[in-house]
Amino acid sequence: MRRAGGFVVLGSACLASLASAEIPLDQRKSGADFISAATRAMQEDDTANPAMLSTLDGESMWNEKAGGAQKSCGDCHGPAPKSMKGVAARYPAYNVARQAPVDLSGQINACRTDQQKAEAFKPESAQLLALSAYIGSQSRGLPVSPPDDARLASFRARGEALWSQRIGQLNFSCAQCHDDNWGKRLGSALIPQAHPNAYPIYRLDWQGMGSLQRRFRNCMSGVRAEAYPYGAQEFIDLEVFLAHRARGMPVETPGVRP
Amino acid sequence: MDRRCVAALLTLACCAPAAAASLQPYEITGDAIVAPLGGTRGDPAKGRAIVVDRQRGLCLLCHTGPFPEQRFQGDIAPSLAGAGSRLSEGQLRLRMVDSTRINPDSVMPSYYRTDHLTRVAPAQRDKPILEAQDIENVVAFLVTLRDQPSLKETR
């Protein structure tokens, strides 16, 4: 009872102070600004970037015929360097058939099932990461450009609410670390601003490729929360919000992180 | 009352206190919990071991402190150096148990609270971050972290 009373009294003050300040646009930094010079050099040199192996796999997959339709991505879209330029930078985008936003992985799988008549790739499968990395790399250097689409607004708002929600036994929100304490040290790790502009990434800690959703799940386990399953609407909503938060920042896919 | 009913009541009587006993009751006085959780003060040496353990105490992920052997201490929160000079034992205890009682926006996890949490992982559900005696061990250690009096003050 006392607790409830306290919430009533503190209510307005809490609302004001719990809403973390958004990072001013000109103070945003890519995750690459928080990694060592050696790791950054690895990302920026295609001959040293370990994610390029997966990206090159994606390039061959682009031209492989698949599914009942026996069509390749290239059969419909043509050469990716032309047709896919700037595409990943616009995802997640609203999908009319699904009446919901889909992220790039979701769109790849929609093409698989709807156009190629093939089975969807499993989340975090080597194939899905490879195609995502290859398509993503066609937007390298272009600004993250979330669609100006009113149908995304409610999803983005839900993503922002999730971003600010304290979760897990350790009771942290994304915002408390990545808006309020970026640049500080959490143990040995420099806390980045958590922008999505380099995914999928090769993470040295994973010794492999992973999606943004894998990273979400890592953070959720870190705060001892029950992670959402891959493909959960909550993750898509978070991705919609993060794309807006990173609008205008250059795409770096495929990134390398410690 | 038949035998079956008595048995059911006995089961309830056994189970109910067990569930409630997962967290020791405590009383907040001002901004402090004066009495030790469970009634027994802790062991500072055990407390230090918990503080520097990044899976158990987690303290050094956010705090620095007088732990020269520990690499990579966090800098999100104030240093633990001198914590025992700044705060009383009871104040330290409440800050460990539930720092959101003092500041609702505090990023510090509540080490001895299992309610008003969201999506806690199944393995940790309804469990505090540290058990009562470990909270007491940590508190007993933190009170030993006194500011070193400067040469001038000792004269």
Tab-separated table of N, CA, C and O in Angstrom, chain A residues 115-214:
chain	number	residue	atom	x	y	z
A	115	GLN	N	8.078	-16.475	-53.571
A	115	GLN	CA	8.526	-16.396	-54.969
A	115	GLN	C	9.258	-17.666	-55.421
A	115	GLN	O	9.007	-18.168	-56.501
A	116	GLN	N	10.194	-18.125	-54.585
A	116	GLN	CA	10.996	-19.287	-55.003
A	116	GLN	C	10.304	-20.610	-54.686
A	116	GLN	O	10.736	-21.653	-55.151
A	117	LYS	N	9.249	-20.544	-53.879
A	117	LYS	CA	8.554	-21.759	-53.416
A	117	LYS	C	9.552	-22.705	-52.748
A	117	LYS	O	9.582	-23.917	-52.999
A	118	ALA	N	10.379	-22.109	-51.918
A	118	ALA	CA	11.390	-22.879	-51.179
A	118	ALA	C	11.104	-22.740	-49.689
A	118	ALA	O	10.319	-21.895	-49.273
A	119	GLU	N	11.753	-23.583	-48.908
A	119	GLU	CA	11.591	-23.509	-47.468
A	119	GLU	C	12.301	-22.273	-46.931
A	119	GLU	O	13.387	-21.915	-47.417
A	120	ALA	N	11.706	-21.649	-45.934
A	120	ALA	CA	12.359	-20.491	-45.308
A	120	ALA	C	13.663	-20.928	-44.652
A	120	ALA	O	13.763	-22.050	-44.156
A	121	PHE	N	14.660	-20.038	-44.670
A	121	PHE	CA	15.898	-20.320	-43.944
A	121	PHE	C	15.630	-20.230	-42.448
A	121	PHE	O	14.836	-19.397	-41.995
A	122	LYS	N	16.341	-21.055	-41.673
A	122	LYS	CA	16.199	-20.980	-40.217
A	122	LYS	C	16.898	-19.718	-39.697
A	122	LYS	O	17.881	-19.271	-40.297
A	123	PRO	N	16.364	-19.167	-38.582
A	123	PRO	CA	17.024	-18.000	-37.995
A	123	PRO	C	18.486	-18.312	-37.701
A	123	PRO	O	18.806	-19.424	-37.265
A	124	GLU	N	19.363	-17.383	-37.974
A	124	GLU	CA	20.799	-17.494	-37.704
A	124	GLU	C	21.485	-18.584	-38.515
A	124	GLU	O	22.623	-18.941	-38.226
A	125	SER	N	20.793	-19.141	-39.526
A	125	SER	CA	21.463	-20.128	-40.372
A	125	SER	C	22.536	-19.424	-41.204
A	125	SER	O	22.443	-18.226	-41.483
A	126	ALA	N	23.553	-20.205	-41.591
A	126	ALA	CA	24.653	-19.631	-42.371
A	126	ALA	C	24.126	-18.998	-43.652
A	126	ALA	O	24.589	-17.921	-44.064
A	127	GLN	N	23.105	-19.642	-44.279
A	127	GLN	CA	22.582	-19.114	-45.546
A	127	GLN	C	21.894	-17.758	-45.359
A	127	GLN	O	22.108	-16.832	-46.131
A	128	LEU	N	21.058	-17.682	-44.317
A	128	LEU	CA	20.324	-16.438	-44.095
A	128	LEU	C	21.277	-15.299	-43.748
A	128	LEU	O	21.132	-14.168	-44.238
A	129	LEU	N	22.293	-15.605	-42.929
A	129	LEU	CA	23.270	-14.572	-42.573
A	129	LEU	C	24.081	-14.156	-43.797
A	129	LEU	O	24.389	-12.981	-43.985
A	130	ALA	N	24.412	-15.145	-44.658
A	130	ALA	CA	25.219	-14.847	-45.840
A	130	ALA	C	24.460	-13.938	-46.808
A	130	ALA	O	24.992	-12.924	-47.280
A	131	LEU	N	23.211	-14.281	-47.086
A	131	LEU	CA	22.432	-13.437	-47.996
A	131	LEU	C	22.194	-12.047	-47.396
A	131	LEU	O	22.269	-11.041	-48.087
A	132	SER	N	21.929	-12.012	-46.082
A	132	SER	CA	21.734	-10.719	-45.413
A	132	SER	C	23.003	-9.871	-45.513
A	132	SER	O	22.936	-8.663	-45.755
A	133	ALA	N	24.153	-10.519	-45.283
A	133	ALA	CA	25.416	-9.775	-45.338
A	133	ALA	C	25.681	-9.277	-46.759
A	133	ALA	O	26.120	-8.144	-46.964
A	134	TYR	N	25.396	-10.124	-47.748
A	134	TYR	CA	25.658	-9.728	-49.135
A	134	TYR	C	24.736	-8.580	-49.554
A	134	TYR	O	25.185	-7.569	-50.111
A	135	ILE	N	23.449	-8.721	-49.259
A	135	ILE	CA	22.507	-7.655	-49.617
A	135	ILE	C	22.823	-6.387	-48.807
A	135	ILE	O	22.836	-5.280	-49.342
A	136	GLY	N	23.136	-6.592	-47.511
A	136	GLY	CA	23.478	-5.441	-46.666
A	136	GLY	C	24.695	-4.692	-47.182
A	136	GLY	O	24.742	-3.458	-47.163
A	137	SER	N	25.677	-5.448	-47.666
A	137	SER	CA	26.924	-4.807	-48.106
A	137	SER	C	26.706	-3.941	-49.349
A	137	SER	O	27.516	-3.065	-49.642
A	138	GLN	N	25.594	-4.138	-50.057
A	138	GLN	CA	25.298	-3.285	-51.224
A	138	GLN	C	24.887	-1.877	-50.791
A	138	GLN	O	24.764	-0.977	-51.621
A	139	SER	N	24.642	-1.692	-49.500
A	139	SER	CA	24.282	-0.364	-48.988
A	139	SER	C	25.426	0.301	-48.242
A	139	SER	O	25.248	1.351	-47.638
A	140	ARG	N	26.592	-0.337	-48.265
A	140	ARG	CA	27.720	0.216	-47.507
A	140	ARG	C	27.961	1.676	-47.873
A	140	ARG	O	28.028	2.024	-49.050
A	141	GLY	N	28.090	2.494	-46.838
A	141	GLY	CA	28.366	3.912	-47.044
A	141	GLY	C	27.122	4.753	-47.264
A	141	GLY	O	27.177	5.978	-47.176
A	142	LEU	N	25.996	4.104	-47.544
A	142	LEU	CA	24.748	4.857	-47.740
A	142	LEU	C	24.073	5.080	-46.383
A	142	LEU	O	24.249	4.295	-45.461
A	143	PRO	N	23.290	6.148	-46.258
A	143	PRO	CA	22.676	6.426	-44.961
A	143	PRO	C	21.541	5.461	-44.621
A	143	PRO	O	20.784	5.052	-45.507
A	144	VAL	N	21.458	5.090	-43.339
A	144	VAL	CA	20.300	4.351	-42.845
A	144	VAL	C	19.067	5.215	-43.125
A	144	VAL	O	19.018	6.373	-42.732
A	145	SER	N	18.114	4.646	-43.881
A	145	SER	CA	17.000	5.457	-44.400
A	145	SER	C	15.660	4.787	-44.129
A	145	SER	O	15.008	4.288	-45.052
A	146	PRO	N	15.217	4.773	-42.859
A	146	PRO	CA	13.928	4.137	-42.574
A	146	PRO	C	12.818	4.821	-43.359
A	146	PRO	O	12.824	6.042	-43.496
A	147	PRO	N	11.880	4.033	-43.917
A	147	PRO	CA	10.827	4.617	-44.743
A	147	PRO	C	9.974	5.589	-43.946
A	147	PRO	O	9.692	5.356	-42.775
A	148	ASP	N	9.592	6.677	-44.588
A	148	ASP	CA	8.674	7.638	-43.983
A	148	ASP	C	7.261	7.096	-44.222
A	148	ASP	O	6.581	7.506	-45.155
A	149	ASP	N	6.860	6.133	-43.405
A	149	ASP	CA	5.648	5.366	-43.660
A	149	ASP	C	4.815	5.360	-42.379
A	149	ASP	O	5.231	4.798	-41.358
A	150	ALA	N	3.644	5.991	-42.446
A	150	ALA	CA	2.801	6.131	-41.250
A	150	ALA	C	2.422	4.772	-40.671
A	150	ALA	O	2.174	4.649	-39.471
A	151	ARG	N	2.407	3.731	-41.520
A	151	ARG	CA	2.026	2.413	-41.019
A	151	ARG	C	3.072	1.846	-40.057
A	151	ARG	O	2.810	0.898	-39.338
A	152	LEU	N	4.283	2.416	-40.070
A	152	LEU	CA	5.331	1.929	-39.161
A	152	LEU	C	5.258	2.580	-37.783
A	152	LEU	O	5.878	2.104	-36.831
A	153	ALA	N	4.484	3.677	-37.683
A	153	ALA	CA	4.550	4.518	-36.474
A	153	ALA	C	4.229	3.747	-35.200
A	153	ALA	O	4.955	3.850	-34.206
A	154	SER	N	3.166	2.946	-35.241
A	154	SER	CA	2.773	2.263	-33.999
A	154	SER	C	3.812	1.206	-33.621
A	154	SER	O	4.082	0.984	-32.438
A	155	PHE	N	4.423	0.575	-34.625
A	155	PHE	CA	5.452	-0.431	-34.339
A	155	PHE	C	6.696	0.245	-33.738
A	155	PHE	O	7.311	-0.271	-32.814
A	156	ARG	N	7.034	1.394	-34.312
A	156	ARG	CA	8.199	2.127	-33.795
A	156	ARG	C	7.956	2.564	-32.351
A	156	ARG	O	8.854	2.485	-31.512
A	157	ALA	N	6.729	3.009	-32.068
A	157	ALA	CA	6.413	3.454	-30.703
A	157	ALA	C	6.531	2.283	-29.726
A	157	ALA	O	7.050	2.431	-28.619
A	158	ARG	N	6.075	1.095	-30.168
A	158	ARG	CA	6.205	-0.075	-29.288
A	158	ARG	C	7.673	-0.438	-29.093
A	158	ARG	O	8.095	-0.813	-28.003
A	159	GLY	N	8.456	-0.306	-30.149
A	159	GLY	CA	9.894	-0.580	-30.038
A	159	GLY	C	10.566	0.371	-29.071
A	159	GLY	O	11.403	-0.036	-28.258
A	160	GLU	N	10.160	1.626	-29.125
A	160	GLU	CA	10.755	2.616	-28.223
A	160	GLU	C	10.375	2.305	-26.774
A	160	GLU	O	11.189	2.461	-25.857
A	161	ALA	N	9.126	1.861	-26.575
A	161	ALA	CA	8.697	1.505	-25.215
A	161	ALA	C	9.507	0.316	-24.698
A	161	ALA	O	9.937	0.294	-23.540
A	162	LEU	N	9.757	-0.676	-25.568
A	162	LEU	CA	10.573	-1.828	-25.165
A	162	LEU	C	11.991	-1.396	-24.825
A	162	LEU	O	12.609	-1.900	-23.888
A	163	TRP	N	12.507	-0.467	-25.604
A	163	TRP	CA	13.860	0.060	-25.403
A	163	TRP	C	14.013	0.651	-24.000
A	163	TRP	O	15.062	0.543	-23.381
A	164	SER	N	12.953	1.258	-23.521
A	164	SER	CA	13.014	1.968	-22.238
A	164	SER	C	12.517	1.136	-21.069
A	164	SER	O	12.512	1.605	-19.938
A	165	GLN	N	12.090	-0.100	-21.340
A	165	GLN	CA	11.521	-0.925	-20.278
A	165	GLN	C	12.617	-1.665	-19.517
A	165	GLN	O	13.456	-2.343	-20.111
A	166	ARG	N	12.613	-1.534	-18.202
A	166	ARG	CA	13.586	-2.283	-17.392
A	166	ARG	C	13.166	-3.746	-17.371
A	166	ARG	O	12.002	-4.055	-17.150
A	167	ILE	N	14.132	-4.634	-17.604
A	167	ILE	CA	13.813	-6.065	-17.682
A	167	ILE	C	14.858	-6.896	-16.950
A	167	ILE	O	15.985	-6.443	-16.712
A	168	GLY	N	14.451	-8.116	-16.629
A	168	GLY	CA	15.381	-9.105	-16.098
A	168	GLY	C	15.618	-8.956	-14.601
A	168	GLY	O	15.203	-7.992	-13.972
A	169	GLN	N	16.304	-9.949	-14.042
A	169	GLN	CA	16.623	-9.905	-12.612
A	169	GLN	C	17.486	-8.687	-12.294
A	169	GLN	O	17.374	-8.101	-11.227
A	170	LEU	N	18.338	-8.285	-13.250
A	170	LEU	CA	19.205	-7.132	-12.991
A	170	LEU	C	18.500	-5.809	-13.294
A	170	LEU	O	19.027	-4.741	-12.988
A	171	ASN	N	17.325	-5.891	-13.935
A	171	ASN	CA	16.422	-4.736	-14.030
A	171	ASN	C	17.021	-3.551	-14.790
A	171	ASN	O	16.980	-2.415	-14.307
A	172	PHE	N	17.587	-3.821	-15.943
A	172	PHE	CA	18.125	-2.764	-16.796
A	172	PHE	C	17.263	-2.607	-18.043
A	172	PHE	O	16.765	-3.593	-18.590
A	173	SER	N	17.144	-1.384	-18.529
A	173	SER	CA	16.578	-1.155	-19.855
A	173	SER	C	17.729	-0.964	-20.828
A	173	SER	O	18.857	-0.670	-20.430
A	174	CYS	N	17.422	-1.113	-22.121
A	174	CYS	CA	18.431	-0.830	-23.151
A	174	CYS	C	18.916	0.601	-22.989
A	174	CYS	O	20.107	0.899	-23.067
A	175	ALA	N	17.935	1.513	-22.761
A	175	ALA	CA	18.239	2.950	-22.736
A	175	ALA	C	19.199	3.307	-21.606
A	175	ALA	O	20.049	4.189	-21.761
A	176	GLN	N	19.080	2.609	-20.467
A	176	GLN	CA	19.940	2.981	-19.341
A	176	GLN	C	21.415	2.804	-19.673
A	176	GLN	O	22.251	3.572	-19.216
A	177	CYS	N	21.737	1.788	-20.447
A	177	CYS	CA	23.135	1.616	-20.858
A	177	CYS	C	23.438	2.451	-22.104
A	177	CYS	O	24.406	3.191	-22.140
A	178	HIS	N	22.625	2.315	-23.141
A	178	HIS	CA	23.040	2.785	-24.463
A	178	HIS	C	22.651	4.234	-24.768
A	178	HIS	O	23.209	4.825	-25.687
A	179	ASP	N	21.686	4.812	-24.022
A	179	ASP	CA	21.425	6.254	-24.134
A	179	ASP	C	22.127	7.019	-23.016
A	179	ASP	O	22.697	8.078	-23.246
A	180	ASP	N	22.053	6.469	-21.797
A	180	ASP	CA	22.481	7.240	-20.619
A	180	ASP	C	23.942	7.012	-20.248
A	180	ASP	O	24.537	7.855	-19.581
A	181	ASN	N	24.500	5.873	-20.606
A	181	ASN	CA	25.853	5.558	-20.123
A	181	ASN	C	26.810	5.114	-21.222
A	181	ASN	O	27.839	4.487	-20.935
A	182	TRP	N	26.507	5.438	-22.475
A	182	TRP	CA	27.429	5.063	-23.550
A	182	TRP	C	28.769	5.768	-23.339
A	182	TRP	O	28.818	6.865	-22.790
A	183	GLY	N	29.824	5.078	-23.732
A	183	GLY	CA	31.156	5.652	-23.564
A	183	GLY	C	31.784	5.306	-22.227
A	183	GLY	O	32.981	5.480	-22.046
A	184	LYS	N	30.945	4.829	-21.273
A	184	LYS	CA	31.514	4.394	-19.995
A	184	LYS	C	31.829	2.904	-20.068
A	184	LYS	O	31.470	2.222	-21.019
A	185	ARG	N	32.498	2.434	-19.004
A	185	ARG	CA	32.919	1.030	-18.994
A	185	ARG	C	32.012	0.163	-18.150
A	185	ARG	O	31.735	0.477	-16.999
A	186	LEU	N	31.563	-0.933	-18.756
A	186	LEU	CA	30.856	-1.981	-18.020
A	186	LEU	C	31.869	-3.113	-17.894
A	186	LEU	O	32.077	-3.872	-18.847
A	187	GLY	N	32.540	-3.188	-16.735
A	187	GLY	CA	33.674	-4.094	-16.641
A	187	GLY	C	34.705	-3.696	-17.686
A	187	GLY	O	35.097	-2.534	-17.758
A	188	SER	N	35.086	-4.636	-18.535
A	188	SER	CA	36.119	-4.329	-19.529
A	188	SER	C	35.533	-3.715	-20.793
A	188	SER	O	36.262	-3.211	-21.639
A	189	ALA	N	34.208	-3.749	-20.938
A	189	ALA	CA	33.601	-3.354	-22.222
A	189	ALA	C	33.202	-1.885	-22.240
A	189	ALA	O	32.591	-1.390	-21.293
A	190	LEU	N	33.582	-1.206	-23.300
A	190	LEU	CA	33.142	0.162	-23.524
A	190	LEU	C	31.695	0.077	-24.024
A	190	LEU	O	31.414	-0.655	-24.969
A	191	ILE	N	30.776	0.791	-23.378
A	191	ILE	CA	29.364	0.678	-23.758
A	191	ILE	C	29.122	1.506	-25.026
A	191	ILE	O	29.326	2.712	-25.024
A	192	PRO	N	28.686	0.855	-26.115
A	192	PRO	CA	28.408	1.596	-27.347
A	192	PRO	C	26.987	2.145	-27.328
A	192	PRO	O	26.223	1.909	-26.393
A	193	GLN	N	26.647	2.880	-28.379
A	193	GLN	CA	25.305	3.461	-28.466
A	193	GLN	C	24.276	2.488	-29.041
A	193	GLN	O	23.095	2.825	-29.107
A	194	ALA	N	24.723	1.339	-29.474
A	194	ALA	CA	23.806	0.293	-29.952
A	194	ALA	C	23.067	0.691	-31.224
A	194	ALA	O	21.838	0.734	-31.256
A	195	HIS	N	23.820	1.026	-32.253
A	195	HIS	CA	23.206	1.300	-33.553
A	195	HIS	C	23.237	0.036	-34.416
A	195	HIS	O	24.153	-0.776	-34.293
A	196	PRO	N	22.255	-0.108	-35.303
A	196	PRO	CA	22.112	-1.371	-36.049
A	196	PRO	C	22.789	-1.341	-37.427
A	196	PRO	O	22.537	-2.222	-38.236
A	197	ASN	N	23.660	-0.365	-37.668
A	197	ASN	CA	24.100	-0.079	-39.042
A	197	ASN	C	25.209	-0.970	-39.578
A	197	ASN	O	25.705	-0.721	-40.676
A	198	ALA	N	25.638	-1.986	-38.809
A	198	ALA	CA	26.723	-2.847	-39.315
A	198	ALA	C	26.302	-4.314	-39.393
A	198	ALA	O	27.121	-5.177	-39.696
A	199	TYR	N	25.032	-4.594	-39.133
A	199	TYR	CA	24.562	-5.989	-39.063
A	199	TYR	C	24.200	-6.541	-40.431
A	199	TYR	O	23.781	-5.778	-41.293
A	200	PRO	N	24.337	-7.882	-40.635
A	200	PRO	CA	24.892	-8.828	-39.663
A	200	PRO	C	26.381	-8.579	-39.460
A	200	PRO	O	27.060	-8.059	-40.342
A	201	ILE	N	26.878	-8.997	-38.303
A	201	ILE	CA	28.277	-8.752	-37.959
A	201	ILE	C	29.003	-10.071	-37.749
A	201	ILE	O	28.384	-11.112	-37.514
A	202	TYR	N	30.339	-9.985	-37.853
A	202	TYR	CA	31.187	-11.075	-37.362
A	202	TYR	C	31.621	-10.648	-35.973
A	202	TYR	O	32.247	-9.595	-35.811
A	203	ARG	N	31.278	-11.428	-34.978
A	203	ARG	CA	31.661	-11.102	-33.604
A	203	ARG	C	32.778	-12.033	-33.179
A	203	ARG	O	32.631	-13.256	-33.232
A	204	LEU	N	33.899	-11.444	-32.767
A	204	LEU	CA	35.052	-12.266	-32.395
A	204	LEU	C	34.679	-13.191	-31.237
A	204	LEU	O	35.096	-14.347	-31.194
A	205	ASP	N	33.867	-12.685	-30.316
A	205	ASP	CA	33.418	-13.477	-29.180
A	205	ASP	C	32.600	-14.699	-29.622
A	205	ASP	O	32.649	-15.754	-28.992
A	206	TRP	N	31.839	-14.553	-30.689
A	206	TRP	CA	31.043	-15.675	-31.214
A	206	TRP	C	31.879	-16.575	-32.120
A	206	TRP	O	31.467	-17.694	-32.447
A	207	GLN	N	32.982	-16.034	-32.599
A	207	GLN	CA	33.739	-16.675	-33.683
A	207	GLN	C	32.814	-17.015	-34.830
A	207	GLN	O	32.859	-18.126	-35.383
A	208	GLY	N	31.959	-16.065	-35.151
A	208	GLY	CA	31.041	-16.306	-36.253
A	208	GLY	C	30.144	-15.116	-36.501
A	208	GLY	O	30.239	-14.091	-35.813
A	209	MET	N	29.282	-15.306	-37.492
A	209	MET	CA	28.347	-14.255	-37.872
A	209	MET	C	27.111	-14.306	-36.985
A	209	MET	O	26.727	-15.360	-36.476
A	210	GLY	N	26.459	-13.165	-36.854
A	210	GLY	CA	25.200	-13.149	-36.119
A	210	GLY	C	24.389	-11.926	-36.502
A	210	GLY	O	24.923	-10.937	-37.009
A	211	SER	N	23.097	-12.043	-36.248
A	211	SER	CA	22.171	-10.964	-36.592
A	211	SER	C	22.002	-10.023	-35.409
A	211	SER	O	22.447	-10.295	-34.295
A	212	LEU	N	21.319	-8.928	-35.676
A	212	LEU	CA	20.971	-7.985	-34.617
A	212	LEU	C	20.133	-8.672	-33.534
A	212	LEU	O	20.278	-8.397	-32.347
A	213	GLN	N	19.283	-9.615	-33.965
A	213	GLN	CA	18.446	-10.300	-32.968
A	213	GLN	C	19.287	-11.180	-32.047
A	213	GLN	O	18.979	-11.336	-30.873
A	214	ARG	N	20.365	-11.745	-32.596
A	214	ARG	CA	21.254	-12.519	-31.727
A	214	ARG	C	21.878	-11.601	-30.675
A	214	ARG	O	22.018	-11.973	-29.505
